[in-house]
Amino acid sequence: MLYFATWRFALKQIRSEQFQANYTTFARKFTLMVLAAYCVYAVTLFYEFNVNMSYSLPGKLFVVNKTDQGKVVQRGEVYAFKYYGGFYPHNTKFTKHIVGVAGDVVTMDADRNFYINNKFVGQAKPFSKGGQPLEANPFRGVIPTGKFWFATSEVDGFDSRYALAGLGDLQDIIGRSHRLF
């Protein structure tokens, strides 16, 4: 009888140790999962990823620093912003170069070449690749406060050269974009 009781006690002890080991492993994994979820949440408060599906910029994947949201944009930098024009669905995210900021002067010559502060920024094509007529942006003059001129290096890119795109609005800025690849 004593042998049986000792054996039962030993079995309980083994089960208890196994439970403790399983519980410890579970607690560690659960803690790591909660910590990882919190890190992902914290990162998404300040950053997001954008995929460039066109050839308008070199690179396909960009990380956007959302702490630059709604601040003054810097000429020459790449920013992500929401588009509300008529060609793409409302709230489409664009990633483009900012080539004109508030106070810059926009001019266009007879050949539909656009200049900002007398520097060439692009030519508005008369027709799209599909043969549809394209209206040049009618804006001329000083870019007003809260607006910006966005551009691409691609000849067929969709940007402020066209009336459907127009000027960007500072309140639609998501943040500065940085190319990953």
mmCIF file of C-alpha atoms in Angstrom:
data_model
loop_
_atom_site.group_PDB
_atom_site.id
_atom_site.type_symbol
_atom_site.label_atom_id
_atom_site.label_comp_id
_atom_site.label_asym_id
_atom_site.label_seq_id
_atom_site.Cartn_x
_atom_site.Cartn_y
_atom_site.Cartn_z
ATOM 1 C CA MET A 1 0.000 0.000 0.000
ATOM 2 C CA LEU A 2 2.815 2.365 0.864
ATOM 3 C CA TYR A 3 4.435 1.612 -2.485
ATOM 4 C CA PHE A 4 1.172 2.478 -4.315
ATOM 5 C CA ALA A 5 0.763 5.760 -2.378
ATOM 6 C CA THR A 6 4.334 6.765 -3.155
ATOM 7 C CA TRP A 7 3.795 5.944 -6.824
ATOM 8 C CA ARG A 8 0.541 8.025 -6.892
ATOM 9 C CA PHE A 9 2.290 10.925 -5.209
ATOM 10 C CA ALA A 10 5.127 10.723 -7.754
ATOM 11 C CA LEU A 11 2.596 10.660 -10.629
ATOM 12 C CA LYS A 12 0.827 13.747 -9.231
ATOM 13 C CA GLN A 13 4.182 15.455 -8.876
ATOM 14 C CA ILE A 14 5.072 14.671 -12.526
ATOM 15 C CA ARG A 15 1.677 15.902 -13.747
ATOM 16 C CA SER A 16 2.068 19.055 -11.685
ATOM 17 C CA GLU A 17 5.526 19.688 -13.160
ATOM 18 C CA GLN A 18 4.210 19.068 -16.687
ATOM 19 C CA PHE A 19 1.324 21.438 -16.048
ATOM 20 C CA GLN A 20 3.694 24.054 -14.688
ATOM 21 C CA ALA A 21 5.975 23.698 -17.729
ATOM 22 C CA ASN A 22 3.015 23.910 -20.148
ATOM 23 C CA TYR A 23 1.574 26.872 -18.273
ATOM 24 C CA THR A 24 4.925 28.670 -18.290
ATOM 25 C CA THR A 25 5.327 28.049 -22.037
ATOM 26 C CA PHE A 26 1.767 29.248 -22.685
ATOM 27 C CA ALA A 27 2.264 32.357 -20.525
ATOM 28 C CA ARG A 28 5.464 33.254 -22.368
ATOM 29 C CA LYS A 29 3.904 32.769 -25.802
ATOM 30 C CA PHE A 30 0.788 34.704 -24.828
ATOM 31 C CA THR A 31 2.868 37.568 -23.448
ATOM 32 C CA LEU A 32 4.927 37.688 -26.653
ATOM 33 C CA MET A 33 1.758 37.703 -28.781
ATOM 34 C CA VAL A 34 0.242 40.554 -26.762
ATOM 35 C CA LEU A 35 3.504 42.486 -26.954
ATOM 36 C CA ALA A 36 3.734 41.926 -30.731
ATOM 37 C CA ALA A 37 0.117 43.057 -31.199
ATOM 38 C CA TYR A 38 0.806 46.197 -29.163
ATOM 39 C CA CYS A 39 3.933 46.949 -31.226
ATOM 40 C CA VAL A 40 1.995 46.570 -34.488
ATOM 41 C CA TYR A 41 -0.732 48.853 -33.133
ATOM 42 C CA ALA A 42 1.821 51.436 -31.967
ATOM 43 C CA VAL A 43 3.626 51.396 -35.318
ATOM 44 C CA THR A 44 0.388 51.843 -37.289
ATOM 45 C CA LEU A 45 -0.380 54.972 -35.275
ATOM 46 C CA PHE A 46 2.682 56.620 -36.791
ATOM 47 C CA TYR A 47 3.411 54.715 -40.028
ATOM 48 C CA GLU A 48 1.606 52.996 -42.873
ATOM 49 C CA PHE A 49 2.649 51.250 -46.050
ATOM 50 C CA ASN A 50 1.621 52.353 -49.538
ATOM 51 C CA VAL A 51 2.013 50.359 -52.715
ATOM 52 C CA ASN A 52 2.658 52.288 -55.924
ATOM 53 C CA MET A 53 0.826 50.432 -58.689
ATOM 54 C CA SER A 54 1.880 52.806 -61.477
ATOM 55 C CA TYR A 55 5.156 53.906 -63.051
ATOM 56 C CA SER A 56 4.748 57.444 -61.769
ATOM 57 C CA LEU A 57 7.584 57.025 -59.246
ATOM 58 C CA PRO A 58 10.594 54.773 -59.008
ATOM 59 C CA GLY A 59 9.806 52.146 -56.410
ATOM 60 C CA LYS A 60 6.792 50.040 -55.555
ATOM 61 C CA LEU A 61 6.603 50.015 -51.744
ATOM 62 C CA PHE A 62 6.711 53.125 -49.561
ATOM 63 C CA VAL A 63 6.509 53.619 -45.829
ATOM 64 C CA VAL A 64 4.588 56.769 -44.880
ATOM 65 C CA ASN A 65 5.471 58.737 -41.768
ATOM 66 C CA LYS A 66 2.056 59.910 -40.541
ATOM 67 C CA THR A 67 3.583 62.333 -38.045
ATOM 68 C CA ASP A 68 4.025 64.712 -41.018
ATOM 69 C CA GLN A 69 0.248 64.721 -41.520
ATOM 70 C CA GLY A 70 -1.235 68.155 -42.203
ATOM 71 C CA LYS A 71 2.068 69.964 -41.741
ATOM 72 C CA VAL A 72 3.754 72.230 -44.260
ATOM 73 C CA VAL A 73 5.044 70.193 -47.204
ATOM 74 C CA GLN A 74 8.560 70.608 -48.527
ATOM 75 C CA ARG A 75 9.253 71.087 -52.205
ATOM 76 C CA GLY A 76 11.110 68.131 -53.742
ATOM 77 C CA GLU A 77 9.930 65.584 -51.170
ATOM 78 C CA VAL A 78 7.598 62.645 -51.800
ATOM 79 C CA TYR A 79 4.305 62.653 -49.908
ATOM 80 C CA ALA A 80 1.252 60.434 -49.683
ATOM 81 C CA PHE A 81 -2.110 62.181 -49.813
ATOM 82 C CA LYS A 82 -5.779 61.484 -50.437
ATOM 83 C CA TYR A 83 -7.164 62.295 -53.875
ATOM 84 C CA TYR A 84 -10.708 63.620 -54.285
ATOM 85 C CA GLY A 85 -10.802 64.471 -57.997
ATOM 86 C CA GLY A 86 -13.032 62.939 -60.616
ATOM 87 C CA PHE A 87 -10.790 60.430 -62.393
ATOM 88 C CA TYR A 88 -10.041 57.972 -59.558
ATOM 89 C CA PRO A 89 -12.403 57.017 -56.718
ATOM 90 C CA HIS A 90 -12.593 59.497 -53.844
ATOM 91 C CA ASN A 91 -10.114 58.895 -51.031
ATOM 92 C CA THR A 92 -7.615 57.128 -53.332
ATOM 93 C CA LYS A 93 -4.111 57.370 -51.869
ATOM 94 C CA PHE A 94 -1.530 58.991 -54.115
ATOM 95 C CA THR A 95 2.227 59.030 -53.591
ATOM 96 C CA LYS A 96 3.800 61.847 -55.611
ATOM 97 C CA HIS A 97 6.596 64.427 -55.660
ATOM 98 C CA ILE A 98 5.678 67.871 -54.383
ATOM 99 C CA VAL A 99 7.129 70.372 -56.855
ATOM 100 C CA GLY A 100 5.181 73.499 -55.961
ATOM 101 C CA VAL A 101 4.172 74.895 -52.570
ATOM 102 C CA ALA A 102 2.279 77.936 -51.343
ATOM 103 C CA GLY A 103 3.808 81.119 -52.760
ATOM 104 C CA ASP A 104 5.302 79.468 -55.868
ATOM 105 C CA VAL A 105 4.277 80.854 -59.279
ATOM 106 C CA VAL A 106 2.725 78.508 -61.880
ATOM 107 C CA THR A 107 2.850 79.403 -65.586
ATOM 108 C CA MET A 108 2.055 77.539 -68.801
ATOM 109 C CA ASP A 109 3.202 78.286 -72.359
ATOM 110 C CA ALA A 110 1.381 77.703 -75.657
ATOM 111 C CA ASP A 111 2.753 74.135 -75.913
ATOM 112 C CA ARG A 112 1.113 73.148 -72.582
ATOM 113 C CA ASN A 113 4.472 73.159 -70.789
ATOM 114 C CA PHE A 114 4.127 73.956 -67.088
ATOM 115 C CA TYR A 115 6.683 75.930 -65.108
ATOM 116 C CA ILE A 116 6.928 76.619 -61.407
ATOM 117 C CA ASN A 117 9.089 79.606 -60.563
ATOM 118 C CA ASN A 118 10.301 79.485 -64.204
ATOM 119 C CA LYS A 119 11.484 75.869 -63.811
ATOM 120 C CA PHE A 120 9.992 73.263 -66.165
ATOM 121 C CA VAL A 121 7.896 70.671 -64.285
ATOM 122 C CA GLY A 122 6.090 68.863 -67.106
ATOM 123 C CA GLN A 123 3.990 69.016 -70.234
ATOM 124 C CA ALA A 124 0.268 68.291 -70.298
ATOM 125 C CA LYS A 125 -0.519 65.860 -73.078
ATOM 126 C CA PRO A 126 -3.544 66.687 -75.243
ATOM 127 C CA PHE A 127 -4.755 63.059 -75.238
ATOM 128 C CA SER A 128 -4.495 60.047 -72.931
ATOM 129 C CA LYS A 129 -3.021 56.727 -74.041
ATOM 130 C CA GLY A 130 -6.575 55.654 -74.828
ATOM 131 C CA GLY A 131 -7.198 58.689 -77.047
ATOM 132 C CA GLN A 132 -9.409 60.616 -74.619
ATOM 133 C CA PRO A 133 -8.907 64.389 -74.601
ATOM 134 C CA LEU A 134 -7.082 65.737 -71.560
ATOM 135 C CA GLU A 135 -7.726 69.249 -70.300
ATOM 136 C CA ALA A 136 -4.693 71.087 -68.962
ATOM 137 C CA ASN A 137 -4.929 72.490 -65.458
ATOM 138 C CA PRO A 138 -6.420 75.983 -65.794
ATOM 139 C CA PHE A 139 -4.623 77.253 -62.687
ATOM 140 C CA ARG A 140 -2.064 80.016 -63.269
ATOM 141 C CA GLY A 141 -0.511 82.300 -60.721
ATOM 142 C CA VAL A 142 0.615 82.025 -57.115
ATOM 143 C CA ILE A 143 -0.166 78.741 -55.366
ATOM 144 C CA PRO A 144 -2.403 79.704 -52.433
ATOM 145 C CA THR A 145 -1.808 78.813 -48.794
ATOM 146 C CA GLY A 146 -2.930 75.275 -48.019
ATOM 147 C CA LYS A 147 -2.381 74.020 -51.589
ATOM 148 C CA PHE A 148 0.463 72.300 -53.451
ATOM 149 C CA TRP A 149 1.385 71.167 -56.965
ATOM 150 C CA PHE A 150 2.190 67.458 -57.274
ATOM 151 C CA ALA A 151 4.028 65.814 -60.164
ATOM 152 C CA THR A 152 5.510 62.630 -61.498
ATOM 153 C CA SER A 153 8.567 62.016 -63.610
ATOM 154 C CA GLU A 154 6.461 59.813 -65.905
ATOM 155 C CA VAL A 155 5.242 61.395 -69.164
ATOM 156 C CA ASP A 156 1.941 59.518 -68.854
ATOM 157 C CA GLY A 157 1.603 60.179 -65.120
ATOM 158 C CA PHE A 158 -1.511 61.696 -63.586
ATOM 159 C CA ASP A 159 -0.660 64.855 -61.681
ATOM 160 C CA SER A 160 -1.370 68.576 -61.327
ATOM 161 C CA ARG A 161 -0.747 69.197 -65.032
ATOM 162 C CA TYR A 162 -4.336 68.100 -65.637
ATOM 163 C CA ALA A 163 -7.614 69.747 -64.678
ATOM 164 C CA LEU A 164 -8.964 66.501 -63.202
ATOM 165 C CA ALA A 165 -6.058 66.401 -60.771
ATOM 166 C CA GLY A 166 -5.812 70.084 -59.920
ATOM 167 C CA LEU A 167 -3.880 71.312 -56.936
ATOM 168 C CA GLY A 168 -3.429 69.137 -53.873
ATOM 169 C CA ASP A 169 -4.889 70.227 -50.550
ATOM 170 C CA LEU A 170 -2.650 70.326 -47.487
ATOM 171 C CA GLN A 171 -5.394 68.871 -45.278
ATOM 172 C CA ASP A 172 -5.311 65.684 -47.409
ATOM 173 C CA ILE A 173 -1.642 64.954 -46.677
ATOM 174 C CA ILE A 174 -1.177 61.574 -44.998
ATOM 175 C CA GLY A 175 2.560 61.985 -44.487
ATOM 176 C CA ARG A 176 6.005 61.953 -46.022
ATOM 177 C CA SER A 177 6.789 58.810 -48.017
ATOM 178 C CA HIS A 178 10.051 56.922 -48.000
ATOM 179 C CA ARG A 179 10.783 54.326 -50.666
ATOM 180 C CA LEU A 180 11.549 50.840 -49.375
ATOM 181 C CA PHE A 181 11.997 49.218 -52.806
#
